[in-house]
Amino acid sequence: MLRLEVLSCKDLHYLDNTQMSHITKLSIKNYRGIKELSHDFGNEKFIVLIGRGDSGKSTILSAIYAVLSPSWNMTFSDLDFYNQDTANSIEIEATLKELPTELLTESKYGLYIQNDFNEDGRQEELSIIIKLTVDETLEPHWVVKAREGSDNDDKPISGADRALIAVNFITDYTDNQFAYNRQSPLYALTKTKLAKNRNVTIERVKSELIRSIASSASDNDLLQPLNEPLEELKQTAEKLGLNVTDLCAQLDIKENPYTGNSIALHDDSLPYRLHGKGSKRLMSIAIQSEMTKQGGIVLIDEIEQGLEPDRIITLVRILNSTRSGQIFITTHSLNVVVEAEWHNLFIVNKNANMLYVLDEELNGCRRSNPQALFARKIICCEGKTEFGFLRYLDSWIYDKYHTNLSAKGVVLVNAAGGNKMFSYAVKLKDLGYDACVFADNDNAKELEPVIKAATKKGIDMFLCEEGACIERQLIMDLPWNYIEQIINCPQKDFPYTHIILTEQFYKKFDEATDEKAQNEMREEIIKLSIVKNKEWFKHIPGGEFLGSVFIAAYNDMDSNKKMKQNIESLLKWCDII
C-alpha cells in the first residue's frame, strides 16, 4: 500500500462533487456540561441522542455546530467552559469523510487527509479532522489537523471552507431559516438549484428587486427564478404533513429591503415566520431534508416539539430513509425511540465520557418499554402483576414521602415473563443505567444461571422467597384480617373476572379461627389464584389491587416478612428512604 503524500485535482477525478459529508468521530473537551466525551459513529447516518434531561444531548449538537459552523464571528463566554474554568481550553474535534472535492485539493487540505490509499491512487475513505479551540481569550480558532507523523503544522480553515460541510442547526429559533440570507439553509438550497444557470443568482435577484421598488416593476416576475427551486420543497413538505397551497418567495414587508432578510418564504401571502411553531419546525426540517439530498449535516434539537405523534412518526421515517448527508437529533419522545432502528439510538449519560449504543438484544425492551431509555434507574419487573404492584406503590410513595419514582429518575419495565427481567437488567447496566429486578422466585433452579450472571454484574435483586410467586408471598405475609380483602376483590377494571368462590368456601373461611386452619385457607387461596389460564391477578389492574392490599396492611405487617423487607429495600434503592 502506498502512502499518498500530495493530492491534486487530477488525483480526485473519481470523486463525486456532491457534498455528502458526515461525521465518523467526535471528541469534546471542557465544553459546557461536558468535561470529556468522545465517540466513533462509524458510517451511521441517522443518529438519535437520547437520555434524561440535562444529560448533555443538546450540548453535543451545539458542539458539532460550533466546530463546523461557517460563522466567522462566533462568540464564546466563560459559561461555555466546563465549570466556567477558562484555564482548560475548549477543544472540539470532528472527523469527517465523503468530503466536498474542493476541500481535498493540494491547495486546500489534500496534505491533511488522515488515511492511506490503494496503489492505484483511488480513495478508500478520505477523511480530515477539523478542530475548534477556544482558550481564556475567548477567541475561537479552527484548524484542520495534520496527519500524525507528518511534517505539517495544523492548517487554519476558513468559514467559507467550513460552509462547504453544510451543517445546519434546527432549534426553536428557526425564523431566519425562511429568509434568503447567506446564513440560511434556504439560501444554500436555492443557490445549489440555481447553479446550472449562471445568469441567475440570488444576489442578482435581490439587486433587481431593489431597483424595481423605484421603477414599480413586477415583484412576481423578478422572484420567479427563486420560486422554481421550491417545487421539490413543496413535495417534501407535503410528505411531512404540511398543507402547502402557495409556497413562494416574496418581499417581507417587515424587513429592510436592502438586507438579506428582505426576501422570505411565504405561504398564501403570509411570511412563514408567522406560522405556528409546529409548522415552522416541519418546514425547516423539509428545507434541511432537501439539503441532505445534496449532502451536509443536519442537527435537530428536540425533534418532537410542537408536533403531533403521527407527524413525529412520519418525520422519523423520512429522516431515517435519507441516504445522503447525516442527521443528528435529540429527543424525549417515546414515538421516536420506537420508530427509529435500534442501531440509530445513542444513549447520553451525564458525566459519561462516551455514548452508549443500544444493544440489539434490547430491541424488544425498546419497543415495549421505550420509557426505560430515559431513566436514571430502572426496575425490571417480571411481568404485569409486579408492574401493577409497583405502580400502586408509586401513588402511595407520593402520599407518604411527597415524591415519586419519576422524581427520582426511576422507571418501571415490564419484562413480560421468562428470564427477560434478568437479561434486560444486565444489558441496561451495560448501557450505564442502574438496574434492579423485582420478581417471583418460583423457578429458582431453572433460573439459577441467569440470576448468578445478573448478581455478578452488580444487579440488585428483590425476589420472593425461594419457591414463591408474588401472590403466594403476599398472601402468606399478610396479617389474617387482610386476607378477606383478597377473596372479596371487586375485580374492578380487570380484563377478566376469575375470582368465583362458592358459599361453601366462604363458610370454611369464616370457620378458620386458629392458625393451622388459617394457613390451610391461605394455601387454598394461593392455589385458586394461580390456576393456569384462570389466574386472579396476572394483569396490571390485578397487580395494582395487590399493591393496595399490601399498603393497607403495611403498618400491621411484621418487619421480618419478606415482602415488607423487599419493599423497604427497594425504597432505599430508589433513594426514597
Coordinates of C-alpha atoms in Angstrom, one line a residue:
M1 CA 0.0 0.0 0.0
L2 CA 1.4 3.4 -1.0
R3 CA 1.3 6.4 1.3
L4 CA -0.1 9.3 -0.7
E5 CA 1.7 12.5 0.3
V6 CA 0.1 15.0 -2.1
L7 CA -3.3 15.3 -3.7
S8 CA -4.1 17.5 -6.7
C9 CA -7.2 18.0 -8.7
K10 CA -6.2 15.2 -11.2
D11 CA -5.9 12.8 -8.3
L12 CA -9.5 13.5 -7.4
H13 CA -11.1 12.9 -10.8
Y14 CA -13.0 9.9 -9.4
L15 CA -14.7 11.9 -6.6
D16 CA -18.3 12.9 -6.8
N17 CA -18.7 16.7 -6.5
T18 CA -21.9 16.2 -4.5
Q19 CA -21.5 17.1 -0.8
M20 CA -22.1 14.1 1.4
S21 CA -20.0 14.9 4.4
H22 CA -20.7 13.1 7.6
I23 CA -19.0 12.8 11.0
T24 CA -17.4 9.5 11.8
K25 CA -15.8 10.5 15.1
L26 CA -16.5 13.3 17.6
S27 CA -14.4 14.5 20.6
I28 CA -15.5 17.2 23.1
K29 CA -13.4 18.6 25.9
N30 CA -14.3 21.2 28.5
Y31 CA -17.4 22.4 26.7
R32 CA -20.3 23.5 28.9
G33 CA -21.5 20.5 30.9
I34 CA -19.1 18.0 29.2
K35 CA -15.7 17.5 30.8
E36 CA -14.6 15.0 28.2
L37 CA -16.6 12.8 25.7
S38 CA -15.6 11.0 22.5
H39 CA -17.4 8.6 20.2
D40 CA -16.9 6.8 16.9
F41 CA -20.1 6.8 14.9
G42 CA -18.7 4.8 12.0
N43 CA -21.0 5.1 9.0
E44 CA -24.2 5.8 10.9
K45 CA -26.1 8.5 9.1
F46 CA -29.2 8.8 11.3
I47 CA -28.2 9.4 15.0
V48 CA -30.8 9.7 17.7
L49 CA -29.4 11.1 21.0
I50 CA -31.5 10.0 24.0
G51 CA -31.1 10.4 27.7
R52 CA -32.5 12.1 30.7
G53 CA -32.8 15.9 30.9
D54 CA -29.5 17.8 31.4
S55 CA -27.5 14.7 30.3
G56 CA -25.7 16.7 27.6
K57 CA -27.7 15.9 24.4
S58 CA -28.2 19.5 23.3
T59 CA -24.6 20.3 24.2
I60 CA -23.4 17.7 21.8
L61 CA -25.4 19.3 19.0
S62 CA -24.1 22.7 19.9
A63 CA -20.5 21.3 19.9
I64 CA -21.0 19.9 16.4
Y65 CA -22.4 23.1 15.2
A66 CA -19.5 25.1 16.8
V67 CA -16.7 23.1 15.2
L68 CA -18.3 23.0 11.7
S69 CA -20.2 26.3 11.7
P70 CA -19.4 28.7 8.8
S71 CA -19.7 31.6 11.1
W72 CA -16.6 33.7 11.3
N73 CA -17.7 35.7 14.4
M74 CA -19.0 33.0 16.7
T75 CA -18.9 34.3 20.3
F76 CA -18.0 32.4 23.5
S77 CA -18.2 33.3 27.1
D78 CA -16.9 31.9 30.4
L79 CA -20.2 30.0 30.7
D80 CA -19.2 27.9 27.7
F81 CA -16.3 26.4 29.6
Y82 CA -16.8 23.3 31.8
N83 CA -17.3 24.6 35.3
Q84 CA -16.6 28.1 33.9
D85 CA -12.9 27.2 34.2
T86 CA -11.2 29.1 31.3
A87 CA -7.8 27.7 32.3
N88 CA -8.8 24.5 30.4
S89 CA -9.4 25.3 26.8
I90 CA -12.5 24.1 24.9
E91 CA -11.4 21.5 22.3
I92 CA -13.9 20.0 19.8
E93 CA -12.8 17.7 17.1
A94 CA -14.8 16.2 14.3
T95 CA -13.5 13.6 11.9
L96 CA -15.3 13.8 8.6
K97 CA -15.4 11.8 5.4
E98 CA -17.1 11.9 2.0
L99 CA -15.9 15.5 1.8
P100 CA -16.6 18.1 -1.0
T101 CA -13.9 17.8 -3.7
E102 CA -12.9 21.4 -3.2
L103 CA -11.5 20.6 0.3
L104 CA -9.3 17.8 -0.9
T105 CA -7.1 19.6 -3.4
E106 CA -3.4 20.2 -2.7
S107 CA -4.0 23.9 -2.3
K108 CA -6.6 23.2 0.4
Y109 CA -6.4 20.2 2.7
G110 CA -5.1 17.3 0.5
L111 CA -2.0 17.1 2.6
Y112 CA -4.1 16.7 5.7
I113 CA -6.1 13.6 4.8
Q114 CA -5.8 11.1 7.6
N115 CA -5.9 7.8 5.8
D116 CA -3.9 5.7 3.2
F117 CA -4.8 4.9 -0.4
N118 CA -4.6 1.9 -2.7
E119 CA -1.7 1.5 -5.1
D120 CA -3.9 2.7 -8.0
G121 CA -4.5 6.0 -6.2
R122 CA -8.2 5.6 -5.6
Q123 CA -9.6 6.5 -2.2
E124 CA -10.9 4.2 0.5
E125 CA -12.3 6.7 2.9
L126 CA -10.9 10.2 2.6
S127 CA -11.2 11.9 6.0
I128 CA -9.9 15.1 7.7
I129 CA -10.2 16.2 11.3
I130 CA -11.5 19.8 11.9
K131 CA -10.6 21.1 15.4
L132 CA -12.0 24.1 17.3
T133 CA -10.1 25.5 20.2
V134 CA -11.2 28.3 22.5
D135 CA -8.8 29.5 25.2
E136 CA -9.1 32.0 28.0
T137 CA -9.0 34.9 25.5
L138 CA -12.4 33.6 24.2
E139 CA -11.2 33.7 20.7
P140 CA -12.2 30.6 18.6
H141 CA -9.6 29.0 16.3
W142 CA -10.5 26.4 13.7
V143 CA -7.8 24.2 12.1
V144 CA -7.6 21.1 10.0
K145 CA -5.3 18.7 12.0
A146 CA -2.1 17.4 10.4
R147 CA -1.8 13.7 9.9
E148 CA 0.0 12.1 12.7
G149 CA 3.7 11.7 11.8
S150 CA 3.7 14.3 9.0
D151 CA 5.9 17.3 9.0
N152 CA 3.0 19.7 8.5
D153 CA 1.5 22.0 11.1
D154 CA -2.2 22.2 11.7
K155 CA -3.8 24.4 9.0
P156 CA -6.4 27.1 9.7
I157 CA -9.7 26.5 7.9
S158 CA -11.8 29.5 6.9
G159 CA -15.6 30.0 7.5
A160 CA -16.1 29.7 3.7
D161 CA -14.4 26.3 3.6
R162 CA -16.4 25.1 6.7
A163 CA -19.5 26.2 4.9
L164 CA -18.8 23.5 2.3
I165 CA -19.5 20.9 5.0
A166 CA -23.1 22.3 5.1
V167 CA -24.0 22.0 8.7
N168 CA -27.4 23.4 9.8
F169 CA -28.9 23.5 13.3
I170 CA -32.7 23.5 13.8
T171 CA -33.8 24.8 17.2
D172 CA -36.9 26.8 18.3
Y173 CA -35.3 29.9 16.8
T174 CA -35.8 29.0 13.1
D175 CA -37.4 32.1 11.7
N176 CA -34.2 33.3 9.9
Q177 CA -34.2 30.0 8.0
F178 CA -37.2 31.2 6.0
A179 CA -35.3 34.2 4.6
Y180 CA -32.8 34.2 1.7
N181 CA -29.8 35.5 3.7
R182 CA -26.4 33.9 3.4
Q183 CA -26.6 32.1 6.7
S184 CA -29.9 30.3 6.0
P185 CA -30.2 26.8 4.5
L186 CA -32.9 28.1 2.2
Y187 CA -30.3 30.3 0.6
A188 CA -27.9 27.4 0.3
L189 CA -30.6 25.1 -1.2
T190 CA -31.7 27.7 -3.7
K191 CA -28.2 28.5 -4.7
T192 CA -27.5 24.9 -5.4
K193 CA -30.6 24.6 -7.5
L194 CA -29.7 27.7 -9.5
A195 CA -26.1 26.7 -10.0
K196 CA -26.8 25.3 -13.5
N197 CA -28.0 28.7 -14.7
R198 CA -25.0 31.1 -14.3
N199 CA -27.1 34.1 -15.4
V200 CA -29.4 33.7 -12.3
T201 CA -28.1 34.2 -8.7
I202 CA -29.9 35.2 -5.5
E203 CA -27.8 38.3 -5.3
R204 CA -28.8 39.3 -8.8
V205 CA -32.5 38.8 -8.0
K206 CA -32.1 40.9 -4.9
S207 CA -30.4 43.7 -6.8
E208 CA -33.1 43.8 -9.5
L209 CA -35.8 43.7 -6.8
I210 CA -34.3 46.8 -5.1
R211 CA -34.2 48.6 -8.4
S212 CA -37.8 47.6 -9.1
I213 CA -39.1 49.3 -6.0
A214 CA -38.3 52.6 -7.6
S215 CA -39.5 51.6 -11.1
S216 CA -42.6 49.7 -10.0
A217 CA -41.6 46.6 -11.9
S218 CA -43.5 43.3 -11.1
D219 CA -42.1 41.6 -8.0
N220 CA -43.6 38.3 -9.1
D221 CA -41.6 38.3 -12.4
L222 CA -38.4 39.1 -10.6
L223 CA -38.8 36.5 -7.9
Q224 CA -39.8 33.7 -10.3
P225 CA -36.3 32.3 -10.5
L226 CA -36.4 31.7 -6.7
N227 CA -39.8 30.0 -6.9
E228 CA -38.8 27.4 -9.4
P229 CA -36.5 25.5 -7.0
L230 CA -39.3 25.4 -4.4
E231 CA -41.3 22.7 -6.3
E232 CA -39.3 19.8 -4.7
L233 CA -39.5 21.5 -1.3
K234 CA -43.3 21.6 -1.6
Q235 CA -43.4 17.8 -2.2
T236 CA -41.1 17.2 0.8
A237 CA -43.2 19.5 3.0
E238 CA -46.4 17.7 2.0
K239 CA -44.8 14.3 2.8
L240 CA -44.2 15.7 6.3
G241 CA -47.9 16.5 6.6
L242 CA -47.8 20.2 5.8
N243 CA -50.7 21.6 3.8
V244 CA -48.7 23.9 1.4
T245 CA -51.0 25.7 -1.0
D246 CA -49.0 28.6 -2.4
L247 CA -45.3 28.3 -1.3
C248 CA -43.3 31.1 -2.8
A249 CA -40.6 33.8 -2.3
Q250 CA -42.0 37.2 -1.6
L251 CA -40.9 40.5 -0.1
D252 CA -41.2 40.5 3.7
I253 CA -42.6 44.0 4.4
K254 CA -41.3 43.9 8.0
E255 CA -37.7 43.8 6.8
N256 CA -35.4 46.4 5.3
P257 CA -35.4 45.7 1.6
Y258 CA -31.6 46.3 1.5
T259 CA -30.9 43.4 3.9
G260 CA -30.6 39.7 3.3
N261 CA -33.9 39.1 5.0
S262 CA -36.0 41.2 2.6
I263 CA -36.9 38.2 0.5
A264 CA -38.5 35.4 2.6
L265 CA -40.6 32.3 2.2
H266 CA -44.4 32.8 2.2
D267 CA -47.4 30.6 2.0
D268 CA -50.7 32.2 1.0
S269 CA -49.0 35.6 1.2
L270 CA -48.2 35.0 4.9
P271 CA -44.5 35.0 5.9
Y272 CA -43.6 31.6 7.1
R273 CA -42.0 33.1 10.2
L274 CA -45.6 33.9 11.3
H275 CA -46.9 30.3 11.1
G276 CA -47.3 28.1 14.1
K277 CA -44.4 26.5 16.0
G278 CA -45.0 23.0 14.7
S279 CA -45.5 24.1 11.1
K280 CA -42.3 26.2 11.2
R281 CA -40.3 23.3 12.6
L282 CA -41.6 21.0 9.9
M283 CA -40.9 23.4 7.1
S284 CA -37.4 24.0 8.5
I285 CA -36.9 20.2 8.5
A286 CA -38.3 20.0 5.0
I287 CA -35.7 22.5 3.9
Q288 CA -32.9 20.6 5.7
S289 CA -34.2 17.3 4.1
E290 CA -33.8 18.8 0.7
M291 CA -30.3 20.0 1.7
T292 CA -29.3 16.5 2.7
K293 CA -30.0 15.3 -0.8
Q294 CA -27.0 17.4 -1.7
G295 CA -25.2 16.1 1.4
G296 CA -24.5 18.0 4.6
I297 CA -25.2 17.6 8.3
V298 CA -28.5 18.5 9.9
L299 CA -28.8 19.0 13.7
I300 CA -32.4 18.9 15.2
D301 CA -32.8 19.6 18.9
E302 CA -35.9 18.1 20.5
I303 CA -37.5 17.0 17.2
E304 CA -40.9 16.3 18.8
Q305 CA -41.6 19.9 19.9
G306 CA -44.9 21.3 18.5
L307 CA -45.6 18.1 16.6
E308 CA -48.4 15.5 16.9
P309 CA -47.4 11.9 17.5
D310 CA -48.4 10.8 13.9
R311 CA -46.3 13.6 12.4
I312 CA -43.4 12.6 14.6
I313 CA -43.6 9.0 13.4
T314 CA -43.8 10.1 9.7
L315 CA -40.9 12.6 10.2
V316 CA -38.6 9.9 11.7
R317 CA -39.4 7.5 8.9
I318 CA -38.5 10.1 6.3
L319 CA -35.3 11.2 8.0
N320 CA -34.2 7.6 8.6
S321 CA -34.6 6.9 4.9
T322 CA -32.1 9.7 4.0
R323 CA -29.2 8.2 2.0
S324 CA -27.2 11.4 1.6
G325 CA -25.6 13.5 4.3
Q326 CA -26.1 12.9 8.1
I327 CA -28.8 13.8 10.6
F328 CA -28.4 14.2 14.4
I329 CA -31.5 14.6 16.5
T330 CA -32.2 14.8 20.3
T331 CA -35.5 13.6 21.7
H332 CA -37.6 12.8 24.8
S333 CA -40.3 11.2 22.6
L334 CA -41.3 7.5 23.0
N335 CA -42.5 7.6 19.4
V336 CA -39.1 8.5 18.1
V337 CA -37.4 5.7 20.1
V338 CA -39.9 3.1 18.8
E339 CA -39.9 4.3 15.2
A340 CA -36.1 4.5 14.9
E341 CA -33.9 1.4 14.4
W342 CA -32.1 0.1 17.4
H343 CA -28.7 1.0 15.9
N344 CA -29.8 4.6 15.5
L345 CA -30.1 5.1 19.2
F346 CA -27.1 6.6 21.2
I347 CA -27.6 7.0 24.9
V348 CA -26.2 10.0 26.7
N349 CA -25.5 9.7 30.4
K350 CA -24.5 12.7 32.4
N351 CA -20.7 12.8 33.2
A352 CA -20.0 9.7 31.0
N353 CA -17.0 10.1 28.7
M354 CA -18.7 8.1 25.8
L355 CA -22.0 7.4 24.3
Y356 CA -23.6 4.0 24.7
V357 CA -25.0 2.2 21.7
L358 CA -28.2 0.3 22.2
D359 CA -27.7 -3.5 22.2
E360 CA -29.8 -5.4 19.6
E361 CA -30.8 -7.8 22.4
L362 CA -32.7 -4.9 23.9
N363 CA -34.8 -4.4 20.8
G364 CA -37.8 -6.0 22.4
C365 CA -37.4 -3.9 25.5
R366 CA -37.1 -0.7 23.4
R367 CA -40.3 -1.4 21.6
S368 CA -42.4 -2.5 24.6
N369 CA -40.7 -0.2 27.2
P370 CA -39.2 2.8 25.4
Q371 CA -39.6 4.9 28.6
A372 CA -36.7 2.9 30.1
L373 CA -34.2 4.6 27.9
F374 CA -34.9 8.0 29.5
A375 CA -34.4 6.8 33.1
R376 CA -31.6 7.1 35.6
K377 CA -32.6 3.9 37.4
I378 CA -34.7 1.0 36.1
I379 CA -36.8 -1.6 38.0
C380 CA -37.1 -4.7 35.7
C381 CA -40.4 -6.2 36.8
E382 CA -41.0 -9.9 35.9
G383 CA -44.5 -9.3 34.5
K384 CA -47.8 -7.4 34.6
T385 CA -48.6 -8.3 38.2
E386 CA -45.2 -6.9 39.6
F387 CA -45.5 -3.9 37.3
G388 CA -49.0 -3.1 38.5
F389 CA -48.0 -3.7 42.2
L390 CA -45.2 -1.1 41.9
R391 CA -47.5 1.3 40.0
Y392 CA -49.8 1.4 43.0
L393 CA -46.8 1.7 45.4
D394 CA -45.8 4.8 43.4
S395 CA -49.0 6.6 44.3
W396 CA -48.5 5.6 48.0
I397 CA -44.9 6.9 47.9
Y398 CA -46.2 10.3 46.7
D399 CA -48.7 10.5 49.6
K400 CA -46.3 9.3 52.3
Y401 CA -43.0 10.8 51.1
H402 CA -44.1 13.7 48.9
T403 CA -42.1 12.4 46.0
N404 CA -42.4 9.6 43.4
L405 CA -40.4 7.3 41.3
S406 CA -40.3 9.7 38.3
A407 CA -38.9 12.4 40.6
K408 CA -36.0 10.1 41.5
G409 CA -35.4 9.2 37.8
V410 CA -36.8 5.6 38.3
V411 CA -38.7 3.9 35.6
L412 CA -40.6 0.6 35.7
V413 CA -40.1 -2.0 32.9
N414 CA -42.5 -4.9 32.2
A415 CA -40.2 -7.8 31.1
A416 CA -43.2 -10.0 30.2
G417 CA -42.0 -13.1 32.0
G418 CA -39.5 -15.8 31.4
N419 CA -36.0 -14.8 32.3
K420 CA -36.1 -11.4 30.5
M421 CA -36.1 -9.4 33.7
F422 CA -32.6 -10.6 34.4
S423 CA -31.2 -10.3 30.8
Y424 CA -32.8 -6.8 30.5
A425 CA -31.2 -5.7 33.8
V426 CA -27.8 -6.9 32.7
K427 CA -28.0 -5.2 29.2
L428 CA -29.3 -2.0 30.7
K429 CA -26.5 -2.0 33.3
D430 CA -24.0 -2.3 30.4
L431 CA -25.6 0.9 28.9
G432 CA -24.8 2.9 32.1
Y433 CA -28.2 2.6 33.8
D434 CA -28.6 1.5 37.4
A435 CA -30.9 -1.5 37.1
C436 CA -32.6 -4.0 39.6
V437 CA -35.0 -6.9 39.4
F438 CA -38.4 -7.2 41.2
A439 CA -39.7 -10.7 40.5
D440 CA -41.1 -14.0 41.7
N441 CA -38.7 -16.8 42.8
D442 CA -40.9 -19.8 42.0
N443 CA -38.5 -21.2 39.4
A444 CA -35.2 -20.7 41.2
K445 CA -33.4 -23.9 40.0
E446 CA -34.0 -23.2 36.3
L447 CA -33.1 -19.5 36.6
E448 CA -30.1 -20.0 38.7
P449 CA -27.5 -19.4 35.9
V450 CA -29.1 -16.1 34.8
I451 CA -29.6 -15.0 38.4
K452 CA -25.9 -15.7 39.1
A453 CA -24.9 -13.8 36.0
A454 CA -27.0 -10.8 37.0
T455 CA -25.7 -10.8 40.5
K456 CA -22.1 -10.9 39.2
K457 CA -22.9 -7.7 37.2
G458 CA -24.0 -6.0 40.4
I459 CA -27.7 -6.2 39.7
D460 CA -29.7 -5.7 42.9
M461 CA -32.4 -8.4 43.4
F462 CA -35.7 -8.0 45.1
L463 CA -37.1 -11.5 44.8
C464 CA -39.7 -13.5 46.7
E465 CA -38.7 -16.4 48.9
E466 CA -37.5 -19.4 47.0
G467 CA -40.4 -21.3 45.5
A468 CA -42.8 -18.3 45.9
C469 CA -44.6 -16.2 43.3
I470 CA -45.8 -12.7 44.3
E471 CA -49.3 -14.0 45.0
R472 CA -48.0 -16.7 47.4
Q473 CA -45.6 -14.3 49.1
L474 CA -48.2 -11.6 49.7
I475 CA -51.0 -14.0 50.9
M476 CA -48.6 -15.7 53.3
D477 CA -47.2 -12.4 54.6
L478 CA -50.4 -10.5 55.1
P479 CA -52.0 -10.4 58.6
W480 CA -55.1 -12.7 58.6
N481 CA -57.6 -9.9 58.9
Y482 CA -56.4 -8.6 55.5
I483 CA -56.9 -11.9 53.6
E484 CA -60.6 -11.2 53.4
Q485 CA -59.8 -8.2 51.1
I486 CA -58.1 -10.7 48.7
I487 CA -61.1 -13.0 48.3
N488 CA -63.6 -10.1 48.2
C489 CA -61.6 -8.3 45.4
P490 CA -64.2 -6.2 43.4
Q491 CA -62.2 -7.1 40.2
K492 CA -62.8 -3.5 39.0
D493 CA -61.2 -2.8 35.6
F494 CA -60.0 -6.4 35.5
P495 CA -59.7 -7.8 31.9
Y496 CA -61.4 -11.0 33.1
T497 CA -63.1 -12.0 36.4
H498 CA -61.8 -15.3 37.5
I499 CA -62.5 -14.9 41.2
I500 CA -65.6 -17.0 41.6
L501 CA -66.0 -18.6 45.1
T502 CA -68.7 -20.8 46.5
E503 CA -70.8 -20.4 49.6
Q504 CA -69.0 -23.5 51.0
F505 CA -65.6 -21.7 50.5
Y506 CA -66.8 -18.6 52.4
K507 CA -68.2 -20.8 55.2
K508 CA -64.9 -22.6 55.5
F509 CA -63.1 -19.3 55.5
D510 CA -65.3 -17.9 58.3
E511 CA -64.7 -21.0 60.4
A512 CA -60.9 -20.7 60.2
T513 CA -60.2 -19.3 63.6
D514 CA -56.9 -20.9 64.6
E515 CA -53.5 -20.5 62.9
K516 CA -53.5 -24.0 61.4
A517 CA -56.9 -23.6 59.8
Q518 CA -55.9 -20.1 58.6
N519 CA -52.7 -21.4 57.0
E520 CA -54.7 -24.1 55.2
M521 CA -57.0 -21.4 53.9
R522 CA -54.0 -19.4 52.7
E523 CA -52.8 -22.4 50.8
E524 CA -56.2 -23.0 49.2
I525 CA -56.5 -19.3 48.2
I526 CA -53.0 -19.4 46.7
K527 CA -53.8 -22.5 44.6
L528 CA -57.1 -21.0 43.4
S529 CA -55.4 -17.7 42.5
I530 CA -52.7 -19.2 40.2
V531 CA -54.6 -21.9 38.3
K532 CA -53.3 -21.8 34.7
N533 CA -55.5 -19.7 32.4
K534 CA -57.7 -18.8 35.4
E535 CA -55.2 -16.6 37.3
W536 CA -56.8 -14.0 39.5
F537 CA -54.2 -11.2 39.3
K538 CA -52.0 -11.8 36.2
H539 CA -52.5 -8.4 34.8
I540 CA -51.7 -4.8 35.7
P541 CA -55.0 -4.0 37.5
G542 CA -54.6 -7.2 39.4
G543 CA -51.1 -6.1 40.5
E544 CA -52.4 -2.7 41.5
F545 CA -55.1 -4.3 43.6
L546 CA -52.5 -6.5 45.4
G547 CA -50.4 -3.3 45.9
S548 CA -53.4 -1.6 47.5
V549 CA -53.9 -4.5 50.0
F550 CA -50.2 -4.6 50.8
I551 CA -50.2 -0.8 51.6
A552 CA -53.3 -1.1 53.7
A553 CA -51.6 -3.8 55.7
Y554 CA -48.1 -2.2 55.7
N555 CA -48.1 -0.8 59.3
D556 CA -49.6 -4.0 60.7
M557 CA -47.2 -6.4 58.9
D558 CA -44.3 -7.9 60.8
S559 CA -40.9 -6.4 59.8
N560 CA -39.5 -9.9 59.2
K561 CA -41.9 -10.6 56.4
K562 CA -40.1 -11.0 53.0
M563 CA -42.5 -8.7 51.0
K564 CA -42.1 -5.9 53.5
Q565 CA -38.3 -6.3 53.6
N566 CA -38.2 -6.3 49.8
I567 CA -40.2 -3.1 49.5
E568 CA -38.3 -1.3 52.2
S569 CA -35.0 -2.3 50.5
L570 CA -36.4 -1.2 47.1
L571 CA -37.4 2.2 48.5
K572 CA -33.8 2.7 49.7
W573 CA -32.5 1.6 46.3
C574 CA -34.7 4.3 44.7
D575 CA -33.3 6.9 47.2
I576 CA -36.8 7.5 48.7
I577 CA -35.9 6.5 52.3

